Amino acid sequence: MTPPAGFDFHRPADLAEALRLLAADPEAVPIAGGTDLMVALNYRRARPRALLDLTGVADLREWTDEGAAVRIGAGVTYARVAAELGGVLPGLAAAARTVGSPQIRNRATLAGNLATASPAGDGHPPLLATGATVTAASAAGERLMPIGDFFTGPKRSALRPGELITAVTVPKAAGPQQFLKVGTRNAMVIAVCSFALALDTGRRVLGTGIGSAGPVPLRAGEAEAVDLPWEAPDRFGEGLAVEFGRLVAAAARPIDDVRATADYRRHALAVCAARALRRAWAEAHPEGSVRCG
Amino acid sequence: MTDTAGGVGHSPIRPDARSKTDGTFDYASDLRLPGMLWGHTLRSPHPSAAVRSIDTTAALAMPGVAAVLTAADVPGANAYGLITADQPVLAADRVRYQGEPVALIAADTLDLARLAAEAVAVDYETLEPVTDPEAAVAAGEYFRYQPVRLGDPDAQAAAVVIAREYAVGMQDQAPLGPEAGLAEPAPDGGIRLHVATQWLHSDLEQLAPCLDLPPERIHLEMSGIGGAFGAREDLSVQAHMAMLALHCGRPVKMMYDRAESFLGHVHRHPARMRYEHGADEHGRLVYVKARIVLDGGAYASTTDAVVGNAASLAVGPYEVEHVSVDAWGARTNNPPCGAMRGFGGVQTCFAYESQMDALADALGLHPLELRRRNAVAQGSKLITGQTVDARDPRRDRPGGAPFSPLADLLDRLDALPAPAPAPTARPGGSGDTTRGEGVRRGTGYGVGLKNVCYSEGFDDHSTASVELRLEDGERVARVHTAAAEVGQGHWTLQAQIVRTELDVDRVELAPNDTRIGSAGSSSASRQSYMTGGAVRAAAVAVRALAAGRDLADGPVEATRVFRHRATKPMDPVTGQGDSHVQLALCVHRATVDVDVELGLVKVVELACVQDVGKAMNPLALEGQIHGGTAQGLGLALMEALLTDGGRVQNASFTDYLIPTALDMPPMRIELVENADPDAPYGLRGAGEPPTLSSTPAIVAAVRDATGLPLTRVPIRPEHLTTGRLP
Ligand SMILES: Cc1cc2nc3c(=O)[nH]c(=O)nc-3n(C[C@H](O)[C@H](O)[C@H](O)COP(=O)(O)OP(=O)(O)OC[C@H]3O[C@@H](n4cnc5c(N)ncnc54)[C@H](O)[C@@H]3O)c2cc1C
């Protein structure tokens, strides 16, 4: 890559400086792992005049245990999410393990995935399924956004000019979580579609997230409302799993593209959602005589 | 011949092994010279258009832009091509495919050159592109039509008839190193090119008329190649960077990015094929009829030879007396297609092997048994009338059945143990889509027949020079050829041959360049045979010269040109003729797990038995078999350049998928050495055959798991789930 002439490169050491720089130069483009941005630069889809490198910002590099939730700093890589958060955030960690390759996961951040806001971003479905919160900050202060409000269109988000994502706060798992990603090769592939499920066995709540099958990552509201046999877990039957799959597929708004047809995406979502629910229910009720498949 | 350490039959470590693994290898994209400019190509966004005018004023006015050249600036003939010079160096008044070069820019930086390209105003009048190869053929728009006629297929009665249509997508060679090179103007007005290419001398021959320079003023030197597979046979950056360097009087470097690479080289011909096989009740072939339409795209490239292969190898290594084949290479406004590993043999192999499986299925025969019953043997005739010469002194017993190299390979394949039932990885891979749900296992077989070296009367030759000298009391040899090391390990092999013939330890390799005669292309599985043959001949000559001499008196040197036995053209009406030099066979068994609900495939194991004649370098051979097999896997399951109205839809590694380490399974390989008495050391070309047979084997295994007919490659998940959509 040959950088364009007159290219400014800022490397702030802390968040306050980063926000100050961004306020002074609102056109400066943040760069974290660079795994999306460098591709855009290489293909000249982006020609930023200035880059704001966030990798030196210590405040963004850690995740913290907040009791009921984990606050993931914007600079935390997918490699670390996969390696360190599998116990408390199994759905997100499973998604992290499917992102790109080891080299990509070593650089790519959850916040970068969010800011790109691709409908195919693998981090998004588990964040939707668990009801995560995005923290954005600007020189004017901080604001919190429920994940459901974050995605506004293909590659568009509610992030405002001058704002940085500083953290994503994800409730700890309160039951089994699943993430299934369909791709046409066995690794290093953009999702044809993906599905995340979070079962909260305490509150008896089911969360869902659909990836790569609509203009934005989606929740499947009607599917979340299926009547699960909490009182008699062994009454969970094949019909329920299939019905759940059908409702998830119905919630998707897929298109035909080079990766797959819309019909296939709907079909695959129905299969994945049914499998996810069966697995989660079986995990939640290990003694139950659940029929699987 | 002595058994020298590091000689023929051994597996010495390749000289580029370390630098390619630690990142220090110099690829063509790493070339640089002080004061050099960056070149860039402006390409047509339209598959078909008239060029009304090109305004370069704004681009030329940009500070840092040294030159903007168009067709009017081509110094000589504005046409080049590997077989027919039909492709403009720069489009003059007409563009015929998306990505056709229209103008060239030289600037201080690559970024600036690209910006300047955007500032060139081209006025196009877009035209309706021809994108249907069948329609093109019907309209008489084709590069070659080659029939094969044998016996009288229409008069035959058969117990079973299988008639099906097959389609093969447009595979790309996807070399990891994009096209790159550097051109330096020479003081004599000539030009010196450093370039990653497969055939230096063909480049030179094509360049000279375009640049209007005598060939002796053009010097080419090989640069580090990051994969080729046929993609570097046609010119890419060569003429363009030479034009810019000559015009500017400064060195010019060019380097494509991934998207440009996909548009800037030829691809494997997509194919539509209609096959009809008739067999008797024992499964013996009675007749075969085939109609093969290959899409050559906008320019000729090597379509002529690809059609020849598709036609002559159209039924595979099977005996059949009544044949009718019609093969075309259509001219369309799709991306130009040309050489890719397997070269016309891949497409038909998928079709005829699918047909053999369908016949076996219809007759209730094991797929291997059906193939054994039809396998060519010593003395069999191919459909072109060429006699199969596969004598095996160890096995041809007087009075016994003639030796069948194919039946031998099939028996060996059958004897290889099957993989364990418990999978180590599941379909869907890291996506965790199944933990066993919906998974079914399948097994399938594939047989491939590939010609080695150039066919159809081409004067195929290679040149090598070997020198032997004394250095500090040690005998040291030096080899010089123009043969392209494209990653196949040819450097290693040259050194092995010299070690064996001259019993030396140290062998130096001179840079590959045009100071010596042509080596031909690193393609057609031919370099071990051809340049290997030339190196051996030169080394043997040096041995004889050195015999009566004291090397202390001075070095001994010999240059030799090697030719394989002559071949004949195919008859234009009947296709008959001894068109091939050598035939190579490879057989595969594929074991797959298919998630039949999601249509996702995990290839569990690929077993392969290949007749290599002589295992010159067993390690390198296994590498070739792994690589060729992986490319066949890619074609079976994921690789296709998609076009819509002549426009490429997926010119990136995001959407043109090639197999990863998690897609390619472990392999079980058995090398068979049925020596070819005509070939150096008895070797058989080995780089291409595995690419042929792995695709049909994998598809057959997926059919076995799903019960679906599967007549298209690559198989897409929706092909496997269509009947199951809710
Ligand atoms: C080979 C390859 C494979 C890939 N595979 C996958 C995959 O399987 N799944 C997947 O989901 N993605 C994949 N990606 C895309 C990419 O890796 C992810 O989207 C990644 O999470 C981006 O993170 P990053 O830190 O590298 O972002 P960057 O490239 O640094 O930034 C991406 C965007 O986010 C903005 N940004 C970054 N940080 C912030 C912040 N804190 N606040 C505001 N804006 C910010 C940048 O300005 C830029 O617009 C792949 C990419 C490549 C190159």
Short mmCIF file of N, CA, C and O in Angstrom, two decimals, chain A residues 30-70:
data_model
loop_
_atom_site.label_atom_id
_atom_site.label_comp_id
_atom_site.label_asym_id
_atom_site.label_seq_id
_atom_site.Cartn_x
_atom_site.Cartn_y
_atom_site.Cartn_z
N PRO A 30 -11.00 6.66 12.47
CA PRO A 30 -10.41 5.77 13.46
C PRO A 30 -9.93 4.47 12.82
O PRO A 30 -10.55 3.98 11.88
N ILE A 31 -8.83 3.96 13.31
CA ILE A 31 -8.36 2.64 12.86
C ILE A 31 -7.97 1.83 14.08
O ILE A 31 -7.22 2.31 14.94
N ALA A 32 -8.52 0.62 14.17
CA ALA A 32 -8.17 -0.28 15.28
C ALA A 32 -7.32 -1.40 14.69
O ALA A 32 -6.14 -1.20 14.41
N GLY A 33 -7.90 -2.57 14.46
CA GLY A 33 -7.11 -3.65 13.86
C GLY A 33 -6.78 -3.40 12.40
O GLY A 33 -5.84 -3.97 11.85
N GLY A 34 -7.55 -2.58 11.77
CA GLY A 34 -7.31 -2.26 10.35
C GLY A 34 -7.77 -3.35 9.39
O GLY A 34 -7.58 -3.23 8.18
N THR A 35 -8.43 -4.39 9.89
CA THR A 35 -8.76 -5.51 8.99
C THR A 35 -9.92 -5.19 8.06
O THR A 35 -10.10 -5.87 7.05
N ASP A 36 -10.71 -4.19 8.38
CA ASP A 36 -11.69 -3.68 7.42
C ASP A 36 -11.12 -2.46 6.69
O ASP A 36 -11.21 -2.36 5.47
N LEU A 37 -10.54 -1.57 7.45
CA LEU A 37 -10.15 -0.29 6.87
C LEU A 37 -9.01 -0.43 5.85
O LEU A 37 -9.02 0.23 4.81
N MET A 38 -8.05 -1.29 6.16
CA MET A 38 -6.93 -1.43 5.22
C MET A 38 -7.39 -2.01 3.88
O MET A 38 -6.83 -1.68 2.83
N VAL A 39 -8.38 -2.89 3.94
CA VAL A 39 -8.93 -3.44 2.69
C VAL A 39 -9.57 -2.31 1.88
O VAL A 39 -9.35 -2.17 0.68
N ALA A 40 -10.32 -1.46 2.58
CA ALA A 40 -10.97 -0.33 1.91
C ALA A 40 -9.92 0.62 1.32
O ALA A 40 -10.08 1.14 0.22
N LEU A 41 -8.83 0.85 2.06
CA LEU A 41 -7.77 1.73 1.56
C LEU A 41 -7.11 1.12 0.33
O LEU A 41 -6.88 1.78 -0.68
N ASN A 42 -6.81 -0.17 0.43
CA ASN A 42 -6.16 -0.86 -0.68
C ASN A 42 -6.99 -0.78 -1.95
O ASN A 42 -6.44 -0.65 -3.04
N TYR A 43 -8.29 -0.92 -1.80
CA TYR A 43 -9.16 -0.87 -2.97
C TYR A 43 -9.68 0.53 -3.24
O TYR A 43 -10.57 0.71 -4.06
N ARG A 44 -9.13 1.50 -2.54
CA ARG A 44 -9.45 2.92 -2.79
C ARG A 44 -10.93 3.21 -2.62
O ARG A 44 -11.46 4.11 -3.22
N ARG A 45 -11.59 2.39 -1.78
CA ARG A 45 -12.98 2.72 -1.44
C ARG A 45 -13.00 3.79 -0.37
O ARG A 45 -13.98 4.47 -0.18
N ALA A 46 -11.89 3.92 0.35
CA ALA A 46 -11.75 4.98 1.35
C ALA A 46 -10.43 5.70 1.08
O ALA A 46 -9.43 5.06 0.78
N ARG A 47 -10.47 7.02 1.12
CA ARG A 47 -9.25 7.81 0.96
C ARG A 47 -9.17 8.83 2.09
O ARG A 47 -9.29 10.02 1.86
N PRO A 48 -9.00 8.33 3.31
CA PRO A 48 -9.01 9.28 4.42
C PRO A 48 -7.79 10.21 4.35
O PRO A 48 -6.72 9.80 3.91
N ARG A 49 -8.02 11.44 4.75
CA ARG A 49 -6.93 12.41 4.80
C ARG A 49 -6.13 12.22 6.08
O ARG A 49 -4.96 12.57 6.15
N ALA A 50 -6.80 11.70 7.11
CA ALA A 50 -6.11 11.49 8.38
C ALA A 50 -6.63 10.21 9.03
O ALA A 50 -7.81 9.87 8.93
N LEU A 51 -5.72 9.51 9.69
CA LEU A 51 -6.10 8.31 10.43
C LEU A 51 -5.88 8.55 11.92
O LEU A 51 -4.91 9.21 12.32
N LEU A 52 -6.77 8.00 12.72
CA LEU A 52 -6.66 8.10 14.17
C LEU A 52 -6.45 6.67 14.68
O LEU A 52 -7.40 5.90 14.77
N ASP A 53 -5.20 6.36 14.98
CA ASP A 53 -4.88 5.00 15.38
C ASP A 53 -5.24 4.79 16.85
O ASP A 53 -4.72 5.47 17.73
N LEU A 54 -6.13 3.84 17.10
CA LEU A 54 -6.60 3.62 18.47
C LEU A 54 -5.79 2.56 19.21
O LEU A 54 -6.04 2.31 20.39
N THR A 55 -4.83 1.94 18.54
CA THR A 55 -4.15 0.81 19.20
C THR A 55 -3.25 1.26 20.35
O THR A 55 -2.85 0.45 21.17
N GLY A 56 -2.94 2.56 20.40
CA GLY A 56 -2.12 3.04 21.51
C GLY A 56 -2.94 3.48 22.72
O GLY A 56 -2.39 3.83 23.77
N VAL A 57 -4.26 3.46 22.60
CA VAL A 57 -5.12 3.96 23.68
C VAL A 57 -5.32 2.86 24.73
O VAL A 57 -6.10 1.93 24.54
N ALA A 58 -4.60 3.02 25.85
CA ALA A 58 -4.59 1.97 26.87
C ALA A 58 -6.00 1.75 27.43
O ALA A 58 -6.40 0.61 27.68
N ASP A 59 -6.78 2.84 27.60
CA ASP A 59 -8.12 2.72 28.22
C ASP A 59 -9.04 1.78 27.45
O ASP A 59 -10.02 1.29 27.99
N LEU A 60 -8.75 1.56 26.17
CA LEU A 60 -9.66 0.77 25.34
C LEU A 60 -9.25 -0.70 25.25
O LEU A 60 -9.98 -1.51 24.71
N ARG A 61 -8.09 -1.02 25.80
CA ARG A 61 -7.52 -2.33 25.49
C ARG A 61 -7.98 -3.47 26.40
O ARG A 61 -7.65 -4.62 26.14
N GLU A 62 -8.72 -3.16 27.47
CA GLU A 62 -9.06 -4.20 28.43
C GLU A 62 -10.56 -4.48 28.48
O GLU A 62 -11.36 -3.65 28.08
N TRP A 63 -10.90 -5.65 29.00
CA TRP A 63 -12.29 -5.92 29.34
C TRP A 63 -12.37 -6.00 30.86
O TRP A 63 -11.39 -6.34 31.52
N THR A 64 -13.51 -5.63 31.42
CA THR A 64 -13.64 -5.66 32.87
C THR A 64 -14.91 -6.40 33.27
O THR A 64 -15.93 -6.35 32.56
N ASP A 65 -14.82 -7.07 34.39
CA ASP A 65 -15.97 -7.81 34.93
C ASP A 65 -16.81 -6.83 35.74
O ASP A 65 -16.33 -6.26 36.72
N GLU A 66 -18.04 -6.62 35.32
CA GLU A 66 -18.90 -5.65 36.00
C GLU A 66 -19.95 -6.36 36.83
O GLU A 66 -21.02 -5.80 37.07
N GLY A 67 -19.70 -7.57 37.20
CA GLY A 67 -20.68 -8.32 37.99
C GLY A 67 -21.63 -9.08 37.08
O GLY A 67 -21.36 -10.22 36.69
N ALA A 68 -22.74 -8.45 36.70
CA ALA A 68 -23.72 -9.13 35.87
C ALA A 68 -23.36 -9.06 34.39
O ALA A 68 -23.99 -9.71 33.57
N ALA A 69 -22.37 -8.25 34.08
CA ALA A 69 -22.02 -8.07 32.66
C ALA A 69 -20.51 -7.94 32.51
O ALA A 69 -19.79 -7.76 33.50
N VAL A 70 -20.08 -8.04 31.26
CA VAL A 70 -18.67 -7.83 30.96
C VAL A 70 -18.60 -6.60 30.06
O VAL A 70 -19.34 -6.50 29.08
#
